[in-house]
């Protein structure tokens, strides 16, 4: 069975959570004897070592935007070009399925091709890209469909729009349409599905399938419990205000009321905002009582397990509504309990009674409160570590996830 995967980024081009999960899915399907081919954006600097073909040929539209230095001729040419590349790939590979991951950063003119193909199309929805491409139609269709005050300009646009198949030698469609009802898909969380249904009811038949964690990368290690005077915390993720790094400082400022142990916090991740970075580093110049903070920076995902294994708790102080976080899954798989704020991205885990320690967003003493029963690192803590790993083993391994996906999408 042949599967053509379409995505805007594919590792090692970008190694975010979504891209890595796409790669893991392709690897899993390949190991199950599916014939995989990936079509993604250009990057001449990458030497692929995947066991399946990765075609890096499509033009890049960063964050879904057309490069400003492209004039109308270049925009039109690249739109036709990418549709030609897609059709050529389909003719050569002859896939049984299209498997769409994030398509926000590819040509908008390719979207109608993907969603009106005669090939069975499957969609993975782990963020909001589907809603975005349904409303923003790109430099060709967006311009031609945009209303104008001039009646004659509007009429001219209409003629050009309907003539697109002729003008493009058949590579552009005369309408920007997406036949989502004829596709099948999954959302990564109930929150992402609800977000789309508020204005995009066509995808109501997509199911919610939470992702899982790769146990080869994140494996269990039993904690060695001793009477140490140190409590080790771990933060994994982008170092941003939305992810709660400033809230985390306030939590640590108030933790001394609940434990006498010295706190060591390792922060794995990078700053993405210069002003936020400067503000955070300035705040660190004023030491917190009995707290040491180490900014580790970026760590390759293949080495993250080391940080999970050496932490007593992983903390996720997120303040924004994120789709679905894999950090709690990775942490619990390694046997490290997770402390997290109650956000939309955790709702599905909370509903199935995941052994999480939950923070209140507006309570700066909540970290101390939830840690208090476990901070001695004795029997209660050992049980929590084991329960965390058991929860993943029983419900949230990547094999669990891909078994559901393959049975739903690609069953023979």
mmCIF file of C-alpha atoms in Angstrom:
data_model
loop_
_atom_site.group_PDB
_atom_site.id
_atom_site.type_symbol
_atom_site.label_atom_id
_atom_site.label_comp_id
_atom_site.label_asym_id
_atom_site.label_seq_id
_atom_site.Cartn_x
_atom_site.Cartn_y
_atom_site.Cartn_z
ATOM 1 C CA UNK A 1 0.000 0.000 0.000
ATOM 2 C CA UNK A 2 1.383 3.383 -1.034
ATOM 3 C CA UNK A 3 1.006 6.570 1.021
ATOM 4 C CA UNK A 4 2.047 10.035 -0.193
ATOM 5 C CA UNK A 5 2.624 12.329 2.792
ATOM 6 C CA UNK A 6 2.263 16.088 2.240
ATOM 7 C CA UNK A 7 3.675 18.475 4.847
ATOM 8 C CA UNK A 8 5.283 21.911 4.859
ATOM 9 C CA UNK A 9 8.259 20.903 7.020
ATOM 10 C CA UNK A 10 9.911 17.561 7.592
ATOM 11 C CA UNK A 11 12.889 16.777 9.861
ATOM 12 C CA UNK A 12 15.678 17.632 10.000
ATOM 13 C CA UNK A 13 14.439 20.824 8.268
ATOM 14 C CA UNK A 14 12.454 21.744 11.390
ATOM 15 C CA UNK A 15 12.366 19.642 14.549
ATOM 16 C CA UNK A 16 9.302 20.912 16.372
ATOM 17 C CA UNK A 17 6.803 18.594 18.006
ATOM 18 C CA UNK A 18 4.476 18.442 14.991
ATOM 19 C CA UNK A 19 7.271 17.772 12.487
ATOM 20 C CA UNK A 20 8.895 15.103 14.640
ATOM 21 C CA UNK A 21 5.571 13.358 15.142
ATOM 22 C CA UNK A 22 5.053 13.346 11.373
ATOM 23 C CA UNK A 23 8.465 11.734 10.942
ATOM 24 C CA UNK A 24 7.705 9.171 13.658
ATOM 25 C CA UNK A 25 4.426 8.309 11.934
ATOM 26 C CA UNK A 26 6.201 7.841 8.591
ATOM 27 C CA UNK A 27 8.855 5.657 10.222
ATOM 28 C CA UNK A 28 6.186 3.555 11.942
ATOM 29 C CA UNK A 29 4.212 3.051 8.733
ATOM 30 C CA UNK A 30 7.396 2.223 6.811
ATOM 31 C CA UNK A 31 8.311 -0.416 9.406
ATOM 32 C CA UNK A 32 4.822 -1.890 8.949
ATOM 33 C CA UNK A 33 5.624 -2.360 5.238
ATOM 34 C CA UNK A 34 3.650 0.595 3.903
ATOM 35 C CA UNK A 35 5.432 2.274 0.996
ATOM 36 C CA UNK A 36 5.985 5.886 2.072
ATOM 37 C CA UNK A 37 6.919 8.958 0.076
ATOM 38 C CA UNK A 38 7.066 12.485 1.519
ATOM 39 C CA UNK A 39 6.556 15.675 -0.499
ATOM 40 C CA UNK A 40 7.635 18.810 1.374
ATOM 41 C CA UNK A 41 9.233 22.250 0.909
ATOM 42 C CA UNK A 42 12.636 22.903 -0.636
ATOM 43 C CA UNK A 43 15.865 22.693 1.346
ATOM 44 C CA UNK A 44 19.046 21.981 -0.623
ATOM 45 C CA UNK A 45 21.216 21.890 2.504
ATOM 46 C CA UNK A 46 19.716 18.675 3.859
ATOM 47 C CA UNK A 47 21.117 15.230 3.192
ATOM 48 C CA UNK A 48 18.275 12.830 3.917
ATOM 49 C CA UNK A 49 19.018 9.499 5.547
ATOM 50 C CA UNK A 50 15.433 8.291 5.745
ATOM 51 C CA UNK A 51 14.599 4.774 4.603
ATOM 52 C CA UNK A 52 11.921 6.146 2.275
ATOM 53 C CA UNK A 53 11.932 8.908 -0.340
ATOM 54 C CA UNK A 54 11.638 12.485 0.898
ATOM 55 C CA UNK A 55 11.093 14.885 -2.002
ATOM 56 C CA UNK A 56 11.954 18.462 -0.949
ATOM 57 C CA UNK A 57 10.566 20.296 -3.976
ATOM 58 C CA UNK A 58 7.700 22.601 -3.011
ATOM 59 C CA UNK A 59 8.135 26.353 -2.587
ATOM 60 C CA UNK A 60 8.210 27.703 0.953
ATOM 61 C CA UNK A 61 5.519 30.063 2.222
ATOM 62 C CA UNK A 62 6.778 30.952 5.697
ATOM 63 C CA UNK A 63 3.909 31.068 8.214
ATOM 64 C CA UNK A 64 1.529 30.771 5.280
ATOM 65 C CA UNK A 65 2.636 34.097 3.755
ATOM 66 C CA UNK A 66 3.801 34.738 0.198
ATOM 67 C CA UNK A 67 7.372 36.138 0.032
ATOM 68 C CA UNK A 68 7.139 39.903 -0.449
ATOM 69 C CA UNK A 69 9.824 39.971 -3.148
ATOM 70 C CA UNK A 70 7.712 37.828 -5.497
ATOM 71 C CA UNK A 71 5.966 39.868 -8.189
ATOM 72 C CA UNK A 72 2.696 38.718 -9.763
ATOM 73 C CA UNK A 73 4.487 36.741 -12.485
ATOM 74 C CA UNK A 74 6.631 34.816 -9.979
ATOM 75 C CA UNK A 75 3.609 34.163 -7.777
ATOM 76 C CA UNK A 76 1.643 32.782 -10.697
ATOM 77 C CA UNK A 77 4.551 30.720 -12.001
ATOM 78 C CA UNK A 78 5.252 29.140 -8.595
ATOM 79 C CA UNK A 79 1.577 28.318 -8.090
ATOM 80 C CA UNK A 80 1.488 26.438 -11.394
ATOM 81 C CA UNK A 81 4.907 24.905 -10.696
ATOM 82 C CA UNK A 82 3.924 23.329 -7.372
ATOM 83 C CA UNK A 83 0.684 21.917 -8.761
ATOM 84 C CA UNK A 84 2.690 20.421 -11.614
ATOM 85 C CA UNK A 85 5.156 18.858 -9.146
ATOM 86 C CA UNK A 86 2.314 17.353 -7.111
ATOM 87 C CA UNK A 87 0.578 15.852 -10.143
ATOM 88 C CA UNK A 88 3.854 14.488 -11.470
ATOM 89 C CA UNK A 89 4.549 12.854 -8.094
ATOM 90 C CA UNK A 90 1.084 11.320 -8.076
ATOM 91 C CA UNK A 91 1.494 9.995 -11.628
ATOM 92 C CA UNK A 92 4.904 8.479 -10.866
ATOM 93 C CA UNK A 93 4.205 7.099 -7.385
ATOM 94 C CA UNK A 94 0.516 6.212 -7.852
ATOM 95 C CA UNK A 95 -0.381 6.427 -4.142
ATOM 96 C CA UNK A 96 -3.391 4.715 -2.620
ATOM 97 C CA UNK A 97 -3.701 7.485 -0.034
ATOM 98 C CA UNK A 98 -2.771 11.121 0.528
ATOM 99 C CA UNK A 99 -1.805 11.750 4.155
ATOM 100 C CA UNK A 100 -1.897 15.494 4.887
ATOM 101 C CA UNK A 101 -0.045 16.918 7.866
ATOM 102 C CA UNK A 102 0.545 20.648 8.312
ATOM 103 C CA UNK A 103 -0.070 22.335 4.963
ATOM 104 C CA UNK A 104 -0.064 25.950 6.117
ATOM 105 C CA UNK A 105 3.391 26.680 4.683
ATOM 106 C CA UNK A 106 2.834 25.358 1.155
ATOM 107 C CA UNK A 107 1.228 27.022 -1.867
ATOM 108 C CA UNK A 108 -2.429 27.895 -1.264
ATOM 109 C CA UNK A 109 -3.081 27.054 -4.911
ATOM 110 C CA UNK A 110 -2.119 23.474 -4.091
ATOM 111 C CA UNK A 111 -4.791 23.173 -1.373
ATOM 112 C CA UNK A 112 -7.721 22.687 -3.825
ATOM 113 C CA UNK A 113 -5.666 20.005 -5.572
ATOM 114 C CA UNK A 114 -5.153 18.095 -2.331
ATOM 115 C CA UNK A 115 -8.744 18.328 -1.120
ATOM 116 C CA UNK A 116 -10.375 17.550 -4.472
ATOM 117 C CA UNK A 117 -8.151 14.672 -5.502
ATOM 118 C CA UNK A 118 -9.556 11.342 -6.641
ATOM 119 C CA UNK A 119 -7.149 9.720 -4.174
ATOM 120 C CA UNK A 120 -8.431 8.886 -0.695
ATOM 121 C CA UNK A 121 -7.270 11.758 1.505
ATOM 122 C CA UNK A 122 -6.513 11.564 5.237
ATOM 123 C CA UNK A 123 -5.794 14.585 7.435
ATOM 124 C CA UNK A 124 -3.849 14.912 10.690
ATOM 125 C CA UNK A 125 -4.929 17.981 12.643
ATOM 126 C CA UNK A 126 -2.628 18.868 15.531
ATOM 127 C CA UNK A 127 -3.025 22.634 15.291
ATOM 128 C CA UNK A 128 -5.214 25.182 13.498
ATOM 129 C CA UNK A 129 -3.821 25.045 9.956
ATOM 130 C CA UNK A 130 -6.972 23.579 8.379
ATOM 131 C CA UNK A 131 -9.086 26.517 9.492
ATOM 132 C CA UNK A 132 -6.412 28.929 8.275
ATOM 133 C CA UNK A 133 -6.159 27.510 4.740
ATOM 134 C CA UNK A 134 -9.953 27.375 4.488
ATOM 135 C CA UNK A 135 -10.243 31.142 5.015
ATOM 136 C CA UNK A 136 -6.996 32.493 3.495
ATOM 137 C CA UNK A 137 -6.817 31.627 -0.192
ATOM 138 C CA UNK A 138 -3.367 32.889 -1.126
ATOM 139 C CA UNK A 139 -1.968 35.326 -3.721
ATOM 140 C CA UNK A 140 -3.823 33.950 -6.763
ATOM 141 C CA UNK A 141 -7.283 32.983 -5.565
ATOM 142 C CA UNK A 142 -7.299 35.494 -2.723
ATOM 143 C CA UNK A 143 -6.651 38.371 -5.127
ATOM 144 C CA UNK A 144 -9.130 37.208 -7.765
ATOM 145 C CA UNK A 145 -11.908 36.467 -5.273
ATOM 146 C CA UNK A 146 -11.477 39.696 -3.306
ATOM 147 C CA UNK A 147 -14.344 42.129 -3.793
ATOM 148 C CA UNK A 148 -13.608 45.423 -5.521
ATOM 149 C CA UNK A 149 -15.510 48.714 -5.706
ATOM 150 C CA UNK A 150 -15.050 48.875 -9.457
ATOM 151 C CA UNK A 151 -17.676 46.873 -11.330
ATOM 152 C CA UNK A 152 -15.393 46.447 -14.349
ATOM 153 C CA UNK A 153 -12.434 45.273 -12.256
ATOM 154 C CA UNK A 154 -14.712 42.792 -10.534
ATOM 155 C CA UNK A 155 -15.951 41.499 -13.877
ATOM 156 C CA UNK A 156 -12.382 41.213 -15.191
ATOM 157 C CA UNK A 157 -11.322 39.289 -12.083
ATOM 158 C CA UNK A 158 -14.260 36.935 -12.552
ATOM 159 C CA UNK A 159 -13.256 36.220 -16.164
ATOM 160 C CA UNK A 160 -9.623 35.575 -15.185
ATOM 161 C CA UNK A 161 -10.723 33.310 -12.310
ATOM 162 C CA UNK A 162 -12.919 31.183 -14.558
ATOM 163 C CA UNK A 163 -10.156 31.089 -17.180
ATOM 164 C CA UNK A 164 -7.481 29.830 -14.782
ATOM 165 C CA UNK A 165 -7.618 26.224 -16.043
ATOM 166 C CA UNK A 166 -6.999 27.458 -19.608
ATOM 167 C CA UNK A 167 -4.370 30.057 -18.634
ATOM 168 C CA UNK A 168 -2.455 27.538 -16.501
ATOM 169 C CA UNK A 169 -2.610 24.668 -18.998
ATOM 170 C CA UNK A 170 -4.959 22.856 -16.664
ATOM 171 C CA UNK A 171 -2.840 23.082 -13.502
ATOM 172 C CA UNK A 172 -4.985 25.611 -11.606
ATOM 173 C CA UNK A 173 -8.657 25.123 -10.784
ATOM 174 C CA UNK A 174 -11.265 27.799 -11.470
ATOM 175 C CA UNK A 175 -12.400 27.858 -7.832
ATOM 176 C CA UNK A 176 -10.744 27.662 -4.427
ATOM 177 C CA UNK A 177 -12.739 24.856 -2.871
ATOM 178 C CA UNK A 178 -12.012 22.172 -0.283
ATOM 179 C CA UNK A 179 -14.038 18.964 -0.272
ATOM 180 C CA UNK A 180 -13.405 18.291 3.421
ATOM 181 C CA UNK A 181 -16.565 16.218 3.841
ATOM 182 C CA UNK A 182 -15.128 13.558 1.523
ATOM 183 C CA UNK A 183 -11.876 13.333 3.463
ATOM 184 C CA UNK A 184 -11.234 11.576 6.741
ATOM 185 C CA UNK A 185 -9.218 13.038 9.580
ATOM 186 C CA UNK A 186 -8.297 13.141 13.231
ATOM 187 C CA UNK A 187 -7.863 15.948 15.733
ATOM 188 C CA UNK A 188 -5.166 15.660 18.391
ATOM 189 C CA UNK A 189 -7.488 16.898 21.145
ATOM 190 C CA UNK A 190 -11.087 17.799 21.926
ATOM 191 C CA UNK A 191 -10.044 21.453 22.162
ATOM 192 C CA UNK A 192 -8.694 21.544 18.584
ATOM 193 C CA UNK A 193 -11.877 19.938 17.268
ATOM 194 C CA UNK A 194 -14.092 22.396 19.127
ATOM 195 C CA UNK A 195 -11.959 25.299 17.877
ATOM 196 C CA UNK A 196 -12.573 24.266 14.268
ATOM 197 C CA UNK A 197 -16.258 23.469 14.665
ATOM 198 C CA UNK A 198 -16.998 27.028 15.784
ATOM 199 C CA UNK A 199 -16.642 28.197 12.184
ATOM 200 C CA UNK A 200 -15.751 25.151 10.074
ATOM 201 C CA UNK A 201 -18.497 22.582 10.520
ATOM 202 C CA UNK A 202 -17.347 20.565 7.473
ATOM 203 C CA UNK A 203 -14.849 18.664 9.643
ATOM 204 C CA UNK A 204 -17.316 17.573 12.329
ATOM 205 C CA UNK A 205 -16.874 13.922 11.277
ATOM 206 C CA UNK A 206 -13.147 13.998 12.171
ATOM 207 C CA UNK A 207 -12.474 11.969 15.318
ATOM 208 C CA UNK A 208 -10.328 12.916 18.306
ATOM 209 C CA UNK A 209 -7.270 10.683 18.675
ATOM 210 C CA UNK A 210 -4.701 11.802 21.244
ATOM 211 C CA UNK A 211 -1.108 11.206 20.263
ATOM 212 C CA UNK A 212 1.308 8.930 22.120
ATOM 213 C CA UNK A 213 4.933 8.857 23.198
ATOM 214 C CA UNK A 214 7.785 6.930 21.599
ATOM 215 C CA UNK A 215 9.046 4.552 24.296
ATOM 216 C CA UNK A 216 12.352 4.022 22.530
ATOM 217 C CA UNK A 217 13.147 7.700 23.063
ATOM 218 C CA UNK A 218 11.422 8.102 26.431
ATOM 219 C CA UNK A 219 11.882 4.984 28.517
ATOM 220 C CA UNK A 220 11.197 4.293 32.157
ATOM 221 C CA UNK A 221 13.926 4.534 34.771
ATOM 222 C CA UNK A 222 13.198 3.854 38.409
ATOM 223 C CA UNK A 223 14.027 6.742 40.712
ATOM 224 C CA UNK A 224 16.708 6.196 43.345
ATOM 225 C CA UNK A 225 15.134 7.678 46.459
ATOM 226 C CA UNK A 226 17.476 9.001 49.105
ATOM 227 C CA UNK A 227 17.475 11.672 51.779
ATOM 228 C CA UNK A 228 19.004 14.357 49.577
ATOM 229 C CA UNK A 229 18.341 17.990 50.367
ATOM 230 C CA UNK A 230 17.735 18.887 46.722
ATOM 231 C CA UNK A 231 14.474 18.937 44.791
ATOM 232 C CA UNK A 232 15.125 18.910 41.036
ATOM 233 C CA UNK A 233 12.559 20.469 38.688
ATOM 234 C CA UNK A 234 12.573 20.437 34.885
ATOM 235 C CA UNK A 235 10.999 22.787 32.354
ATOM 236 C CA UNK A 236 10.858 21.675 28.688
ATOM 237 C CA UNK A 237 9.599 23.942 25.918
ATOM 238 C CA UNK A 238 9.884 27.375 24.347
ATOM 239 C CA UNK A 239 10.970 30.035 26.839
ATOM 240 C CA UNK A 240 8.079 32.443 26.343
ATOM 241 C CA UNK A 241 5.589 34.413 28.393
ATOM 242 C CA UNK A 242 2.744 32.335 26.944
ATOM 243 C CA UNK A 243 4.461 29.166 28.118
ATOM 244 C CA UNK A 244 4.488 30.632 31.620
ATOM 245 C CA UNK A 245 8.157 31.346 32.340
ATOM 246 C CA UNK A 246 7.358 34.511 34.329
ATOM 247 C CA UNK A 247 4.562 32.757 36.201
ATOM 248 C CA UNK A 248 7.085 30.024 37.007
ATOM 249 C CA UNK A 249 9.359 32.556 38.706
ATOM 250 C CA UNK A 250 6.467 33.671 40.913
ATOM 251 C CA UNK A 251 5.698 30.060 41.789
ATOM 252 C CA UNK A 252 9.316 29.503 42.828
ATOM 253 C CA UNK A 253 9.360 32.745 44.790
ATOM 254 C CA UNK A 254 6.586 31.376 47.011
ATOM 255 C CA UNK A 255 7.685 27.752 47.291
ATOM 256 C CA UNK A 256 9.900 28.289 50.355
ATOM 257 C CA UNK A 257 6.778 28.281 52.545
ATOM 258 C CA UNK A 258 6.198 24.607 51.714
ATOM 259 C CA UNK A 259 9.614 22.924 51.567
ATOM 260 C CA UNK A 260 13.059 23.358 53.102
ATOM 261 C CA UNK A 261 14.808 21.613 50.239
ATOM 262 C CA UNK A 262 17.046 23.486 47.833
ATOM 263 C CA UNK A 263 15.313 23.816 44.465
ATOM 264 C CA UNK A 264 17.232 23.330 41.227
ATOM 265 C CA UNK A 265 15.341 24.172 38.037
ATOM 266 C CA UNK A 266 16.755 23.172 34.641
ATOM 267 C CA UNK A 267 15.099 24.946 31.723
ATOM 268 C CA UNK A 268 15.417 23.141 28.370
ATOM 269 C CA UNK A 269 14.418 25.333 25.440
ATOM 270 C CA UNK A 270 15.139 28.575 23.607
ATOM 271 C CA UNK A 271 13.869 32.135 23.826
ATOM 272 C CA UNK A 272 11.937 33.267 20.756
ATOM 273 C CA UNK A 273 11.386 36.887 21.814
ATOM 274 C CA UNK A 274 14.362 39.179 22.453
ATOM 275 C CA UNK A 275 12.491 41.488 24.844
ATOM 276 C CA UNK A 276 11.144 38.586 26.889
ATOM 277 C CA UNK A 277 14.631 37.108 27.079
ATOM 278 C CA UNK A 278 16.144 40.350 28.380
ATOM 279 C CA UNK A 279 13.356 40.776 30.922
ATOM 280 C CA UNK A 280 13.701 37.199 32.174
ATOM 281 C CA UNK A 281 17.485 37.415 32.508
ATOM 282 C CA UNK A 282 17.164 40.696 34.397
ATOM 283 C CA UNK A 283 14.789 39.040 36.855
ATOM 284 C CA UNK A 284 17.307 36.250 37.391
ATOM 285 C CA UNK A 285 19.867 38.817 38.516
ATOM 286 C CA UNK A 286 17.881 39.003 41.751
ATOM 287 C CA UNK A 287 18.384 35.528 43.256
ATOM 288 C CA UNK A 288 15.413 33.584 44.570
ATOM 289 C CA UNK A 289 15.795 32.226 48.084
ATOM 290 C CA UNK A 290 17.092 28.649 48.003
ATOM 291 C CA UNK A 291 16.472 28.334 44.240
ATOM 292 C CA UNK A 292 19.034 27.818 41.457
ATOM 293 C CA UNK A 293 17.912 28.224 37.829
ATOM 294 C CA UNK A 294 19.941 26.829 34.930
ATOM 295 C CA UNK A 295 19.009 27.739 31.346
ATOM 296 C CA UNK A 296 20.201 24.717 29.385
ATOM 297 C CA UNK A 297 19.093 25.867 25.933
ATOM 298 C CA UNK A 298 18.081 23.607 23.066
ATOM 299 C CA UNK A 299 18.531 19.861 23.567
ATOM 300 C CA UNK A 300 18.127 17.318 20.781
ATOM 301 C CA UNK A 301 15.034 15.205 21.325
ATOM 302 C CA UNK A 302 17.144 12.050 21.284
ATOM 303 C CA UNK A 303 18.847 13.265 24.469
ATOM 304 C CA UNK A 304 15.859 14.655 26.353
ATOM 305 C CA UNK A 305 15.353 11.446 28.333
ATOM 306 C CA UNK A 306 18.519 12.236 30.294
ATOM 307 C CA UNK A 307 16.914 15.409 31.689
ATOM 308 C CA UNK A 308 13.635 13.682 32.495
ATOM 309 C CA UNK A 309 15.440 10.871 34.325
ATOM 310 C CA UNK A 310 17.433 13.310 36.442
ATOM 311 C CA UNK A 311 14.463 15.435 37.506
ATOM 312 C CA UNK A 312 12.103 14.747 40.383
ATOM 313 C CA UNK A 313 9.269 16.631 38.664
ATOM 314 C CA UNK A 314 8.617 18.209 35.263
ATOM 315 C CA UNK A 315 6.723 21.485 35.465
ATOM 316 C CA UNK A 316 4.510 22.943 32.718
ATOM 317 C CA UNK A 317 3.279 26.412 33.774
ATOM 318 C CA UNK A 318 1.616 27.170 30.419
ATOM 319 C CA UNK A 319 -0.814 30.093 30.369
ATOM 320 C CA UNK A 320 -2.105 29.830 26.796
ATOM 321 C CA UNK A 321 -4.576 27.414 25.214
ATOM 322 C CA UNK A 322 -2.340 24.982 23.369
ATOM 323 C CA UNK A 323 -3.644 22.067 21.265
ATOM 324 C CA UNK A 324 -2.120 19.068 23.060
ATOM 325 C CA UNK A 325 1.208 18.908 24.846
ATOM 326 C CA UNK A 326 3.444 15.858 24.555
ATOM 327 C CA UNK A 327 5.755 16.960 27.369
ATOM 328 C CA UNK A 328 3.535 15.399 30.083
ATOM 329 C CA UNK A 329 3.501 12.133 28.147
ATOM 330 C CA UNK A 330 7.280 12.119 27.677
ATOM 331 C CA UNK A 331 7.870 12.945 31.328
ATOM 332 C CA UNK A 332 5.500 10.317 32.699
ATOM 333 C CA UNK A 333 6.885 7.694 30.308
ATOM 334 C CA UNK A 334 10.303 8.301 31.867
ATOM 335 C CA UNK A 335 8.816 7.854 35.343
ATOM 336 C CA UNK A 336 8.956 11.553 36.215
ATOM 337 C CA UNK A 337 5.702 13.006 37.595
ATOM 338 C CA UNK A 338 4.359 16.101 35.885
ATOM 339 C CA UNK A 339 3.063 19.338 37.407
ATOM 340 C CA UNK A 340 0.976 21.438 35.017
ATOM 341 C CA UNK A 341 -1.480 24.302 34.837
ATOM 342 C CA UNK A 342 -5.011 23.372 33.852
ATOM 343 C CA UNK A 343 -5.256 24.309 30.160
ATOM 344 C CA UNK A 344 -7.264 23.165 27.159
ATOM 345 C CA UNK A 345 -4.335 21.037 25.987
ATOM 346 C CA UNK A 346 -4.601 18.895 29.117
ATOM 347 C CA UNK A 347 -8.380 18.489 29.236
ATOM 348 C CA UNK A 348 -8.354 15.104 27.519
ATOM 349 C CA UNK A 349 -5.710 13.786 29.942
ATOM 350 C CA UNK A 350 -7.590 15.152 32.942
ATOM 351 C CA UNK A 351 -10.822 13.487 31.770
ATOM 352 C CA UNK A 352 -9.155 10.065 31.790
ATOM 353 C CA UNK A 353 -7.662 10.770 35.231
ATOM 354 C CA UNK A 354 -4.007 11.039 34.287
ATOM 355 C CA UNK A 355 -1.831 11.188 37.449
ATOM 356 C CA UNK A 356 -0.985 14.870 36.987
ATOM 357 C CA UNK A 357 -0.399 17.427 39.730
ATOM 358 C CA UNK A 358 -2.438 20.464 38.717
ATOM 359 C CA UNK A 359 -1.624 24.139 39.219
ATOM 360 C CA UNK A 360 -4.068 27.026 39.304
ATOM 361 C CA UNK A 361 -3.112 29.810 36.892
ATOM 362 C CA UNK A 362 -3.829 32.653 39.317
ATOM 363 C CA UNK A 363 -2.478 31.007 42.469
ATOM 364 C CA UNK A 364 1.228 31.794 42.905
ATOM 365 C CA UNK A 365 1.386 29.411 45.881
ATOM 366 C CA UNK A 366 -0.108 26.464 44.019
ATOM 367 C CA UNK A 367 3.285 24.881 43.221
ATOM 368 C CA UNK A 368 4.143 24.607 46.888
ATOM 369 C CA UNK A 369 0.680 23.268 47.668
ATOM 370 C CA UNK A 370 0.760 20.439 45.115
ATOM 371 C CA UNK A 371 4.372 19.517 45.933
ATOM 372 C CA UNK A 372 3.883 19.409 49.682
ATOM 373 C CA UNK A 373 2.616 15.787 49.954
ATOM 374 C CA UNK A 374 5.484 14.495 47.779
ATOM 375 C CA UNK A 375 8.442 16.781 48.483
ATOM 376 C CA UNK A 376 9.990 14.375 51.001
ATOM 377 C CA UNK A 377 10.557 12.029 48.002
ATOM 378 C CA UNK A 378 9.483 9.002 50.012
ATOM 379 C CA UNK A 379 6.708 6.425 49.564
ATOM 380 C CA UNK A 380 4.035 8.740 48.127
ATOM 381 C CA UNK A 381 6.494 10.006 45.548
ATOM 382 C CA UNK A 382 7.584 6.485 44.509
ATOM 383 C CA UNK A 383 3.959 5.487 43.928
ATOM 384 C CA UNK A 384 3.365 8.611 41.849
ATOM 385 C CA UNK A 385 6.386 7.820 39.638
ATOM 386 C CA UNK A 386 5.167 4.278 39.018
ATOM 387 C CA UNK A 387 1.572 5.360 38.410
ATOM 388 C CA UNK A 388 2.769 7.934 35.891
ATOM 389 C CA UNK A 389 4.614 5.334 33.848
ATOM 390 C CA UNK A 390 1.789 2.783 34.099
ATOM 391 C CA UNK A 391 -0.652 5.359 32.772
ATOM 392 C CA UNK A 392 1.458 5.830 29.632
ATOM 393 C CA UNK A 393 2.040 2.101 29.146
ATOM 394 C CA UNK A 394 -1.678 1.404 29.257
ATOM 395 C CA UNK A 395 -2.988 4.330 27.222
ATOM 396 C CA UNK A 396 -0.528 6.648 25.503
ATOM 397 C CA UNK A 397 2.332 4.903 23.737
ATOM 398 C CA UNK A 398 3.029 5.872 20.139
ATOM 399 C CA UNK A 399 2.149 2.304 19.131
ATOM 400 C CA UNK A 400 -1.301 2.807 20.667
ATOM 401 C CA UNK A 401 -1.715 5.973 18.643
ATOM 402 C CA UNK A 402 -0.502 4.583 15.322
ATOM 403 C CA UNK A 403 -2.523 1.380 15.700
ATOM 404 C CA UNK A 404 -5.623 3.573 15.911
ATOM 405 C CA UNK A 405 -4.502 5.675 12.941
ATOM 406 C CA UNK A 406 -3.620 2.729 10.702
ATOM 407 C CA UNK A 407 -6.878 0.909 11.526
ATOM 408 C CA UNK A 408 -8.919 4.043 10.863
ATOM 409 C CA UNK A 409 -7.093 5.347 7.800
ATOM 410 C CA UNK A 410 -5.158 2.590 6.087
ATOM 411 C CA UNK A 411 -6.807 -0.746 6.882
ATOM 412 C CA UNK A 412 -6.764 -3.145 3.964
#
